[in-house]
Amino acid sequence: MSRITDIISTFRLKTAVLRALALVVVFAATAGASAQKADFKVNAPAQVVQGQVFAVEFTVTNSNARLSKAPTLNGCTLRYGPDATSTNSYTEFVNGRASSYSSVTYTCTYVADKAGKTTVPSVTINANGHRLNTQPKTITILPPGKSSQSQGQNPGYGQPAQQTHKATANDLIVTVTLSKNSMYEREAVIATIKVYTKYTIRNFQATTLPAFDGFISEELPVPQKPEIEHFRGDNYYSLVLKRCLLYPQKTGTLTINSGRYEVTLLVPEQITYGYFYTTRDVEQRIVTTSNSVKANVRALPSPAPAGFDGAVGTGFTAKATLEPSKLRTNEAATYTYSIKGTGNIKYLSAPDIDFGPTVEAYDPETESDASFTGSNMTGTFKATYSIVPTQVGELAVPAVPFVYFDTASGKYITIDVPAITEPVLKGNAVTTGGTPQKGISGKQLDDILHIKALNPADLHHKPERVIMSWPFWVICLAMVLTLVTAAIAYRRKLRLRGDIAGRREARANRVAVKRLAKARKAMARHNEEEFYADVALALWGYMGDKLRIPASALTRDNITEKLGADGVDDESIKQVIAVLDDCEMARFTPGSPDSKMDDLYNRASAAIKGLENSKRKKATERKQ
């Protein structure tokens, strides 16, 4: 019995020691916990309505500092605060290290008395000997709306009554606005499609899209968070549906037609049961249209200076580089022509540069890297030329000035890009000739056979006039044909240089294939916005180049008319127009699956191939 008592006593002692050690470990870990940096922030709504009660929260993090007084807000009355507080704290262990966090939130309640703007001023507190400040925050106070839901009468206890507001077109408004209504040709303007609603939107479908005929459009990111906005004398929740950066391609008055939308709203229905009531959401379907908007596009000053290729914007710079610094024959070099600025940077083209007859030059590769800033696109355009010098001497790349129209000053500006001259040394690559000559060693002389003497009569030379031989006349005829062919080719080259539309038509298919290849890469990355933009650019660019119609004049009607005049069958024309419409629809309604993008890509490729085949067939028939 005594032994059992000793064992129990020993066990209790060990248990007490273990508990004490555990408490010491916890205390040490807590004491050694790394405290986070103290911080002081304010949280306030961006918009409130006049007469509305709203809260401004001040949060002190990792400090015992207190907010003793609520700040004064112009146009608002303080109802309560800052005595209303809420606290939060915890300690966590990560990789054996402890960290603690604590916060105290002070809530100040105000009433918005006057419409306008008010500012929550910077508030300062003393935290452990350090001064912490909040950032000022602006609050917009909207005037009260002119409409409100009517209240039903009490029919008596236990008798349900329903009161539902009938949604109308005034409860959901879709607008199209331009950042400016007057601009130069090819000058950027932002088109914004925004929806104003008083109720929750259950389904939104665009049955007819606003058409941006006469513009090149570039999709812009849109905010996903709705805001309260005072519009047409009433308060709405507003959300931007679509923003496009537009570049007008023709002058005059351009009209962006209205769109048509079918929308399902969730309208609250009030159900009264005597002295109490409840609400439920009821679906209501309405059809609304957006407004049409007009843009006054001014023509660029005429005449345009030599070298102007359609660049419009501000702050452009241009430079050219040639690498490597030491050039050698039959070794590749790179000439890069770079343009940087703000404007239609994505739609510039590579300049035509004559590197001379002693240089093999290949078609340039172009690259545009631009991003949206403010109200335009800013970035860089590069044209890279791969060249190979073929002769020792000097390579002289001519000066290629860059000309653009400056929208700020309303004038053409020419940027001088100086010529580049570099010496060309002999390279190691061998293009012609055989192996170098070598001496013959003595041992190799044994391989030479003895020369057998011939009959002197066989060595007798018979004189013959060269001019009477047929090889002479064949060589003369070949030289004449070569000169005639060279003259015809040179005249054709001069004619093609002057015929810009003809050159674009000749390489329309090649340019379209490159753009479709870029679209396929965007599809592989699941970048839907870039995919539809590249497909649309490939189709519209191909039509403009192939039909010799300026991009500013491209419409569905003249595409149909021109293709019909060229003998293209109606089925191919319908296929092309359908692909253009589906592409524009897909750009407006994002969220398409990969299968839809793949189908549109295949249809666009098939449409271009069909037109190419039709053109070749027509050309063959004309020759016959």
XYZ file of C-alpha atoms in Angstrom:
624
model
C 0.000 0.000 0.000
C 2.860 2.359 0.902
C 4.552 1.573 -2.421
C 1.392 2.481 -4.332
C 1.174 5.767 -2.431
C 4.790 6.608 -3.330
C 4.158 5.885 -7.012
C 1.077 8.152 -7.087
C 3.001 10.948 -5.336
C 5.878 10.649 -7.805
C 3.468 10.763 -10.783
C 1.730 13.895 -9.434
C 5.096 15.595 -8.928
C 6.181 14.853 -12.503
C 2.844 16.099 -13.833
C 3.171 19.356 -11.926
C 6.731 19.836 -13.220
C 5.608 19.222 -16.840
C 2.766 21.733 -16.517
C 5.140 24.313 -15.131
C 7.579 23.744 -17.992
C 4.753 24.095 -20.529
C 3.661 27.387 -18.992
C 7.257 28.641 -19.082
C 7.571 27.692 -22.788
C 4.293 29.417 -23.713
C 5.227 32.488 -21.717
C 8.669 32.641 -23.332
C 7.199 32.224 -26.820
C 4.607 34.906 -26.178
C 7.166 37.246 -24.687
C 9.458 36.670 -27.653
C 6.725 37.082 -30.226
C 7.673 39.616 -32.861
C 5.258 42.512 -32.822
C 4.057 43.864 -36.168
C 4.613 47.471 -37.238
C 2.099 50.015 -35.900
C -0.294 51.496 -38.462
C -3.244 53.919 -38.592
C -5.775 53.873 -41.471
C -9.183 55.310 -42.315
C -12.033 53.667 -44.226
C -14.908 55.741 -45.625
C -17.466 55.324 -48.441
C -16.700 56.979 -51.773
C -20.293 58.180 -52.283
C -23.265 58.786 -50.003
C -26.684 60.330 -50.598
C -27.806 63.538 -48.918
C -29.698 62.678 -45.739
C -28.022 59.270 -45.474
C -26.316 58.108 -42.280
C -22.844 56.734 -42.927
C -19.842 55.559 -40.914
C -16.159 56.469 -41.029
C -13.847 53.887 -39.444
C -10.382 54.570 -37.995
C -8.265 51.464 -37.346
C -5.196 51.464 -35.084
C -3.002 48.387 -35.613
C -0.420 46.995 -33.154
C -0.537 49.961 -30.816
C -2.319 51.018 -27.618
C -2.934 54.533 -28.968
C -6.474 55.892 -28.746
C -8.595 58.157 -30.933
C -9.960 60.722 -28.531
C -11.930 62.999 -30.867
C -13.863 62.538 -34.102
C -12.815 64.815 -36.981
C -15.169 67.479 -38.357
C -16.578 66.932 -41.863
C -17.903 69.935 -43.788
C -21.527 69.468 -44.819
C -21.999 66.602 -42.335
C -23.201 66.296 -38.718
C -21.543 63.958 -36.223
C -24.105 61.630 -34.691
C -21.918 59.374 -32.574
C -18.282 58.483 -32.004
C -15.541 57.671 -31.552
C -16.647 55.697 -28.487
C -17.971 52.784 -30.582
C -14.995 50.414 -30.795
C -14.247 46.865 -31.880
C -11.046 44.936 -31.126
C -9.238 42.039 -32.754
C -6.038 40.250 -31.709
C -4.255 36.948 -32.235
C -0.856 35.239 -32.019
C 0.432 32.783 -34.609
C 3.475 30.525 -34.897
C 5.178 30.127 -38.253
C 8.349 27.994 -38.552
C 8.939 28.224 -34.834
C 8.610 32.020 -34.747
C 5.698 33.734 -33.035
C 4.039 36.915 -34.287
C 1.259 38.901 -32.663
C -1.374 41.157 -34.167
C -3.903 43.478 -32.566
C -6.206 46.186 -33.838
C -8.807 48.602 -32.507
C -11.412 50.146 -34.821
C -13.138 53.414 -33.850
C -16.419 54.084 -35.675
C -17.714 57.633 -36.155
C -21.274 58.032 -37.460
C -22.260 61.069 -39.545
C -25.301 62.391 -41.411
C -24.792 63.880 -44.887
C -26.491 67.287 -44.736
C -25.404 69.006 -47.959
C -24.713 67.741 -51.484
C -21.204 68.242 -52.780
C -17.780 66.968 -51.787
C -16.371 66.671 -48.302
C -12.992 65.470 -47.102
C -12.101 63.340 -44.114
C -9.017 65.246 -42.938
C -5.734 63.687 -41.893
C -5.957 62.546 -38.261
C -2.870 62.225 -36.049
C -2.389 60.008 -32.973
C 0.610 59.326 -30.735
C 1.585 55.633 -30.810
C 4.431 54.613 -28.471
C 6.221 57.889 -29.000
C 5.641 57.897 -32.758
C 3.135 60.063 -34.647
C 0.834 58.158 -36.991
C -1.250 59.960 -39.645
C -4.140 58.872 -41.840
C -4.418 59.879 -45.470
C -7.183 62.375 -46.401
C -10.159 60.777 -48.105
C -12.770 62.497 -50.283
C -16.465 61.629 -50.017
C -18.972 62.681 -52.680
C -22.400 63.588 -51.276
C -25.044 63.095 -53.969
C -28.356 64.988 -53.935
C -31.437 62.872 -53.141
C -33.168 61.134 -56.016
C -36.431 62.471 -57.379
C -38.181 59.103 -57.402
C -38.992 56.697 -54.563
C -41.161 53.635 -54.166
C -44.681 54.343 -52.997
C -45.780 52.768 -49.709
C -48.834 50.510 -49.607
C -51.669 50.805 -47.096
C -52.188 48.328 -44.304
C -55.090 46.065 -45.273
C -55.426 44.524 -41.828
C -53.760 41.858 -39.763
C -53.411 38.479 -41.374
C -54.443 39.656 -44.851
C -51.447 39.572 -47.236
C -51.128 42.413 -49.714
C -48.601 42.784 -52.516
C -46.976 45.986 -53.684
C -44.579 45.778 -56.636
C -42.938 48.617 -58.511
C -43.233 48.167 -62.268
C -39.750 48.542 -63.740
C -39.519 50.867 -66.731
C -36.793 52.020 -69.095
C -36.014 54.849 -66.644
C -34.951 52.257 -64.059
C -32.216 50.985 -66.377
C -30.419 53.326 -68.760
C -27.555 52.499 -71.115
C -25.501 55.409 -72.455
C -22.705 55.821 -75.000
C -20.419 58.810 -74.418
C -17.238 60.120 -76.045
C -14.366 61.732 -74.171
C -14.490 64.515 -76.788
C -16.844 65.185 -79.679
C -14.359 66.963 -81.947
C -11.019 65.486 -82.959
C -8.565 65.130 -85.828
C -8.494 62.158 -88.146
C -6.645 59.235 -86.441
C -6.629 61.095 -83.105
C -7.586 58.965 -80.094
C -10.987 59.299 -78.430
C -12.501 57.130 -75.695
C -16.004 55.684 -76.092
C -17.653 54.510 -72.857
C -20.752 52.332 -72.664
C -22.220 52.568 -69.174
C -25.346 51.145 -67.553
C -27.335 52.943 -64.829
C -29.712 50.804 -62.786
C -31.787 50.975 -59.606
C -32.156 47.238 -59.227
C -30.050 44.106 -59.376
C -29.434 42.866 -62.921
C -30.179 39.151 -63.305
C -29.454 38.863 -67.031
C -28.069 41.343 -69.541
C -28.067 40.603 -73.267
C -27.072 42.921 -76.104
C -29.212 42.101 -79.148
C -27.810 44.976 -81.239
C -24.364 46.384 -80.603
C -23.287 49.991 -81.139
C -21.384 50.074 -84.428
C -18.051 51.895 -84.575
C -18.028 52.254 -88.365
C -15.224 54.468 -89.580
C -13.106 53.823 -86.451
C -10.325 51.462 -85.466
C -11.169 50.291 -81.960
C -8.974 49.052 -79.111
C -10.542 47.398 -76.046
C -9.694 48.971 -72.666
C -9.984 47.496 -69.158
C -13.102 48.438 -67.217
C -13.673 48.677 -63.423
C -15.689 45.779 -62.046
C -17.043 47.611 -58.978
C -20.336 49.534 -59.312
C -20.656 53.073 -57.949
C -23.521 55.302 -56.857
C -23.943 58.162 -59.315
C -26.402 61.039 -59.584
C -27.663 60.931 -63.164
C -30.536 62.837 -64.775
C -31.827 64.017 -61.406
C -31.867 60.573 -59.790
C -29.442 58.228 -58.042
C -28.369 55.022 -59.785
C -25.870 52.252 -59.410
C -23.551 52.717 -62.402
C -21.210 50.205 -64.025
C -19.019 50.564 -67.098
C -19.878 47.804 -69.593
C -17.258 48.597 -72.200
C -14.544 51.146 -72.952
C -12.920 51.465 -76.348
C -10.058 53.586 -77.594
C -11.162 54.764 -81.043
C -9.091 56.142 -83.904
C -11.285 57.776 -86.592
C -10.182 56.820 -90.104
C -12.203 59.304 -92.151
C -13.319 62.902 -91.849
C -16.733 64.429 -91.424
C -19.506 63.586 -88.984
C -19.296 59.979 -87.801
C -22.252 58.464 -85.968
C -22.065 55.681 -83.406
C -25.455 54.031 -83.675
C -27.473 53.050 -80.631
C -27.592 49.528 -79.272
C -30.556 47.437 -78.131
C -30.505 45.468 -74.878
C -32.791 42.911 -73.259
C -32.401 42.969 -69.474
C -33.911 40.972 -66.617
C -34.094 42.904 -63.320
C -34.764 41.671 -59.792
C -37.386 44.121 -58.489
C -38.274 43.886 -54.762
C -41.929 43.063 -54.056
C -43.349 44.038 -50.654
C -45.708 41.597 -48.953
C -47.594 42.987 -45.912
C -49.025 40.880 -43.078
C -50.911 43.309 -40.892
C -48.395 45.025 -38.661
C -45.308 43.596 -40.314
C -44.105 43.036 -43.881
C -41.358 41.319 -45.840
C -39.937 41.555 -49.337
C -38.962 39.186 -52.085
C -37.317 39.667 -55.492
C -39.444 39.339 -58.637
C -37.946 39.058 -62.118
C -39.040 41.692 -64.616
C -37.849 41.880 -68.218
C -37.424 45.204 -69.981
C -36.016 46.251 -73.354
C -33.981 49.438 -73.599
C -31.791 51.183 -76.165
C -28.720 53.337 -75.809
C -28.331 56.771 -77.312
C -26.496 57.483 -80.559
C -23.565 59.874 -80.473
C -21.885 61.935 -83.197
C -18.208 62.757 -83.590
C -16.916 65.686 -85.656
C -13.685 64.467 -87.281
C -11.475 67.180 -88.768
C -9.167 66.470 -91.688
C -5.433 66.666 -91.234
C -3.862 69.771 -92.798
C -3.071 69.439 -96.482
C -0.676 68.978 -98.123
C 1.052 66.498 -95.842
C 4.875 66.642 -95.875
C 6.904 63.929 -97.594
C 7.415 60.894 -95.410
C 4.131 61.202 -93.503
C 2.636 57.720 -93.114
C -0.322 58.329 -90.799
C 1.281 58.767 -87.354
C -0.900 60.999 -85.144
C -0.246 61.794 -81.492
C 2.083 63.695 -79.185
C 5.606 63.417 -77.859
C 6.980 61.086 -80.529
C 10.701 60.306 -80.712
C 12.554 58.196 -83.274
C 16.006 56.672 -83.546
C 17.888 54.046 -85.571
C 20.639 51.621 -84.575
C 22.882 49.243 -86.512
C 24.395 46.164 -84.887
C 27.027 44.826 -84.682
C 29.406 47.757 -84.716
C 31.904 45.867 -86.932
C 30.357 44.702 -90.200
C 31.751 41.919 -92.334
C 30.755 40.555 -95.710
C 28.306 37.647 -95.828
C 27.535 38.062 -92.105
C 24.106 39.182 -90.919
C 23.546 42.576 -89.297
C 20.462 44.169 -87.755
C 19.110 47.653 -88.479
C 16.445 48.720 -85.953
C 14.127 51.693 -86.489
C 12.393 52.620 -83.188
C 9.512 55.036 -82.585
C 8.288 55.982 -79.115
C 5.389 58.220 -78.163
C 1.681 58.593 -77.448
C -0.909 58.052 -80.171
C -1.793 55.426 -82.767
C 1.468 53.634 -82.000
C 0.005 50.173 -82.686
C -0.985 51.036 -86.243
C 2.296 52.362 -87.600
C 4.080 50.607 -90.460
C 7.733 49.976 -91.240
C 9.331 52.562 -93.554
C 10.708 51.538 -96.943
C 14.510 51.770 -96.761
C 16.877 51.352 -99.714
C 20.056 49.738 -98.383
C 21.748 49.790 -101.776
C 22.747 47.143 -104.332
C 25.591 45.738 -102.216
C 23.282 44.627 -99.409
C 20.835 41.745 -99.224
C 17.835 43.025 -97.243
C 14.892 40.988 -95.960
C 11.347 42.013 -95.105
C 11.282 43.849 -91.746
C 9.743 42.384 -88.622
C 7.529 44.829 -86.732
C 6.685 44.851 -83.048
C 4.377 47.140 -81.060
C 4.474 47.411 -77.273
C 1.890 49.924 -76.064
C -0.318 50.339 -73.011
C -3.246 52.561 -72.138
C -2.325 55.698 -70.181
C -4.922 58.327 -69.365
C -6.802 58.794 -72.616
C -4.422 57.327 -75.213
C -1.896 54.618 -75.999
C 1.758 55.119 -75.085
C 4.505 52.741 -76.114
C 7.129 51.780 -78.656
C 7.044 50.615 -82.273
C 10.061 48.787 -83.689
C 10.895 47.718 -87.226
C 13.831 45.302 -87.423
C 15.605 44.768 -90.761
C 17.963 41.826 -91.287
C 20.675 42.770 -93.795
C 23.776 41.024 -95.182
C 26.597 43.105 -96.773
C 28.030 41.361 -99.826
C 30.974 43.602 -100.701
C 33.928 45.071 -98.859
C 33.755 48.829 -98.594
C 31.328 51.099 -96.828
C 27.670 50.526 -95.877
C 25.618 53.724 -95.926
C 22.051 53.517 -94.573
C 20.229 56.688 -95.680
C 18.549 59.090 -93.285
C 14.904 58.155 -92.705
C 13.075 61.081 -91.043
C 9.933 60.327 -89.035
C 6.975 62.634 -89.704
C 3.874 62.778 -87.490
C 0.969 65.100 -86.865
C 1.066 66.636 -83.372
C -2.486 66.965 -82.008
C -1.382 69.405 -79.292
C -0.008 72.013 -81.693
C -2.041 71.070 -84.775
C 1.097 70.880 -86.924
C 3.245 68.315 -88.662
C 6.550 67.624 -86.928
C 9.575 66.027 -88.578
C 12.114 64.138 -86.466
C 15.495 63.744 -88.110
C 16.900 60.227 -87.949
C 20.473 60.617 -89.271
C 22.125 58.323 -91.758
C 24.437 55.574 -90.512
C 27.723 54.839 -92.243
C 29.902 51.895 -91.225
C 32.912 50.228 -92.907
C 32.468 46.662 -94.137
C 35.390 44.300 -93.688
C 35.968 40.984 -95.378
C 34.164 38.182 -93.615
C 35.101 34.559 -93.056
C 32.102 33.119 -94.886
C 32.808 31.816 -98.410
C 30.148 32.315 -101.026
C 31.853 31.515 -104.360
C 34.915 29.721 -105.705
C 36.427 26.376 -104.762
C 39.197 25.288 -102.458
C 42.389 27.350 -102.293
C 45.302 26.301 -104.481
C 48.062 24.226 -102.839
C 51.558 23.280 -103.883
C 52.359 19.769 -105.114
C 54.807 17.787 -103.071
C 57.577 15.666 -104.587
C 55.854 12.419 -103.739
C 52.768 13.472 -105.689
C 54.847 13.967 -108.846
C 55.065 10.199 -109.221
C 51.345 10.107 -109.929
C 51.730 12.203 -113.100
C 51.629 10.085 -116.250
C 54.085 10.536 -119.094
C 52.972 12.800 -121.891
C 52.572 10.905 -125.107
C 53.795 12.721 -128.171
C 51.176 13.377 -130.825
C 51.431 13.746 -134.590
C 52.360 17.365 -135.403
C 49.640 17.372 -138.039
C 47.065 16.909 -135.319
C 48.380 20.039 -133.587
C 47.890 22.229 -136.645
C 45.738 25.305 -135.821
C 42.959 26.102 -138.229
C 42.057 29.812 -138.085
C 38.312 30.552 -137.686
C 36.535 33.878 -137.304
C 34.646 34.146 -133.985
C 31.999 36.435 -135.395
C 30.893 33.722 -137.802
C 30.399 31.099 -135.043
C 26.996 30.312 -133.592
C 28.104 30.519 -129.907
C 29.003 34.168 -130.476
C 25.487 35.018 -131.677
C 23.897 32.997 -128.857
C 25.916 34.948 -126.291
C 24.971 38.250 -127.942
C 21.294 37.335 -127.952
C 21.474 36.278 -124.304
C 23.057 39.609 -123.363
C 20.346 41.569 -125.186
C 17.598 39.548 -123.484
C 19.264 40.073 -120.121
C 19.402 43.847 -120.630
C 15.762 44.003 -121.736
C 14.658 41.875 -118.757
C 16.649 44.028 -116.331
C 15.134 47.205 -117.795
C 11.591 45.791 -117.495
C 12.230 44.632 -113.908
C 13.672 48.018 -112.967
C 10.681 49.876 -114.437
C 8.331 47.487 -112.649
C 10.174 48.099 -109.359
C 9.841 51.856 -109.814
C 6.148 51.463 -110.620
C 5.563 49.283 -107.546
C 7.344 51.761 -105.311
C 4.960 54.446 -106.490
C 1.941 52.143 -106.277
C 1.502 51.819 -102.503
C -1.977 50.318 -102.844
C -0.646 47.709 -105.264
C 2.098 46.665 -102.859
C -0.387 46.345 -100.039
C -2.652 44.237 -102.229
C 0.244 41.965 -103.184
C 1.209 41.265 -99.586
C -2.318 41.366 -98.085
C -2.524 37.582 -97.688
C 0.933 37.328 -96.110
C 0.150 40.100 -93.588
C -3.213 38.495 -92.730
C -1.554 35.106 -92.154
C 0.960 36.677 -89.746
C -1.822 38.404 -87.803
C -3.833 35.180 -87.608
C -0.743 33.377 -86.328
C -0.457 36.012 -83.601
C -4.153 35.494 -82.783
C -3.588 31.744 -82.480
C -0.819 32.351 -79.933
C -3.197 34.580 -77.952
C -5.821 31.786 -78.076
C -3.252 29.312 -76.753
C -2.624 31.686 -73.816
C -6.414 31.995 -73.310
C -6.101 35.761 -73.841
C -9.569 36.333 -75.248
C -9.313 40.120 -75.614
C -6.042 40.005 -77.590
C -7.325 37.095 -79.730
C -10.445 38.886 -80.978
C -8.508 42.132 -81.513
C -5.917 40.334 -83.685
C -8.569 38.438 -85.702
C -10.509 41.654 -86.336
C -7.331 43.470 -87.367
C -6.400 40.616 -89.731
C -9.825 40.594 -91.435
C -10.294 44.352 -91.738
C -6.676 44.870 -92.804
C -6.937 42.132 -95.441
C -10.146 43.614 -96.853
C -8.697 47.113 -97.004
C -5.465 46.012 -98.706
C -7.002 43.453 -101.084
C -9.909 45.622 -102.198
C -7.761 48.789 -102.289
C -10.166 50.556 -99.969
C -8.702 52.906 -97.318
C -9.258 51.753 -93.746
C -11.197 54.957 -93.131
C -13.805 53.987 -95.748
C -14.241 50.303 -94.876
C -17.831 49.316 -94.114
C -19.809 46.128 -94.464
C -21.757 47.612 -97.376
C -18.813 48.622 -99.562
C -17.040 45.316 -98.780
C -20.093 43.437 -100.062
C -20.374 45.701 -103.110
C -16.683 45.484 -104.009
C -16.474 41.704 -103.593
C -19.575 41.282 -105.754
C -18.079 43.502 -108.442
C -14.917 41.381 -108.398
C -16.953 38.261 -109.150
C -16.880 36.669 -105.677
C -19.868 34.368 -105.152
C -22.603 35.340 -102.683
C -21.855 32.446 -100.334
C -18.236 33.556 -99.843
C -19.364 37.144 -99.278
C -21.886 36.048 -96.641
C -19.196 33.958 -94.942
C -16.842 36.953 -94.728
C -19.527 39.313 -93.366
C -20.662 36.680 -90.839
C -17.123 36.260 -89.525
C -16.711 40.045 -89.186
C -20.013 40.354 -87.285
C -19.280 37.403 -84.996
C -15.845 38.795 -84.216
C -17.268 42.196 -83.255
C -19.997 40.514 -81.168
C -17.448 38.361 -79.347
C -15.274 41.400 -78.533
C -18.283 43.106 -76.939
C -19.436 40.060 -74.943
C -16.341 38.487 -73.306
C -16.309 35.100 -71.618
C -16.307 32.903 -74.736
C -15.073 29.301 -74.423
C -11.945 28.132 -76.228
C -14.076 26.141 -78.681
C -15.785 29.330 -79.852
C -12.429 31.077 -80.374
C -11.128 28.052 -82.284
C -14.247 28.000 -84.483
C -13.940 31.732 -85.224
C -10.239 31.310 -86.043
C -10.956 28.469 -88.495
C -13.766 30.430 -90.144
C -11.573 33.529 -90.517
C -8.776 31.453 -92.096
C -11.254 29.729 -94.405
C -12.770 33.072 -95.433
C -9.360 34.523 -96.399
C -8.374 31.340 -98.281
C -11.709 31.370 -100.113
C -11.195 34.946 -101.270
C -7.625 34.164 -102.367
C -8.832 31.177 -104.412
C -11.611 33.252 -105.933
C -9.097 35.966 -106.906
C -6.775 33.415 -108.533
C -9.649 31.779 -110.402
C -10.825 35.139 -111.691
C -7.297 36.034 -112.820
C -6.994 32.702 -114.660
C -10.293 33.276 -116.457
C -9.151 36.739 -117.578
C -5.916 35.322 -119.026
C -7.880 32.691 -120.964
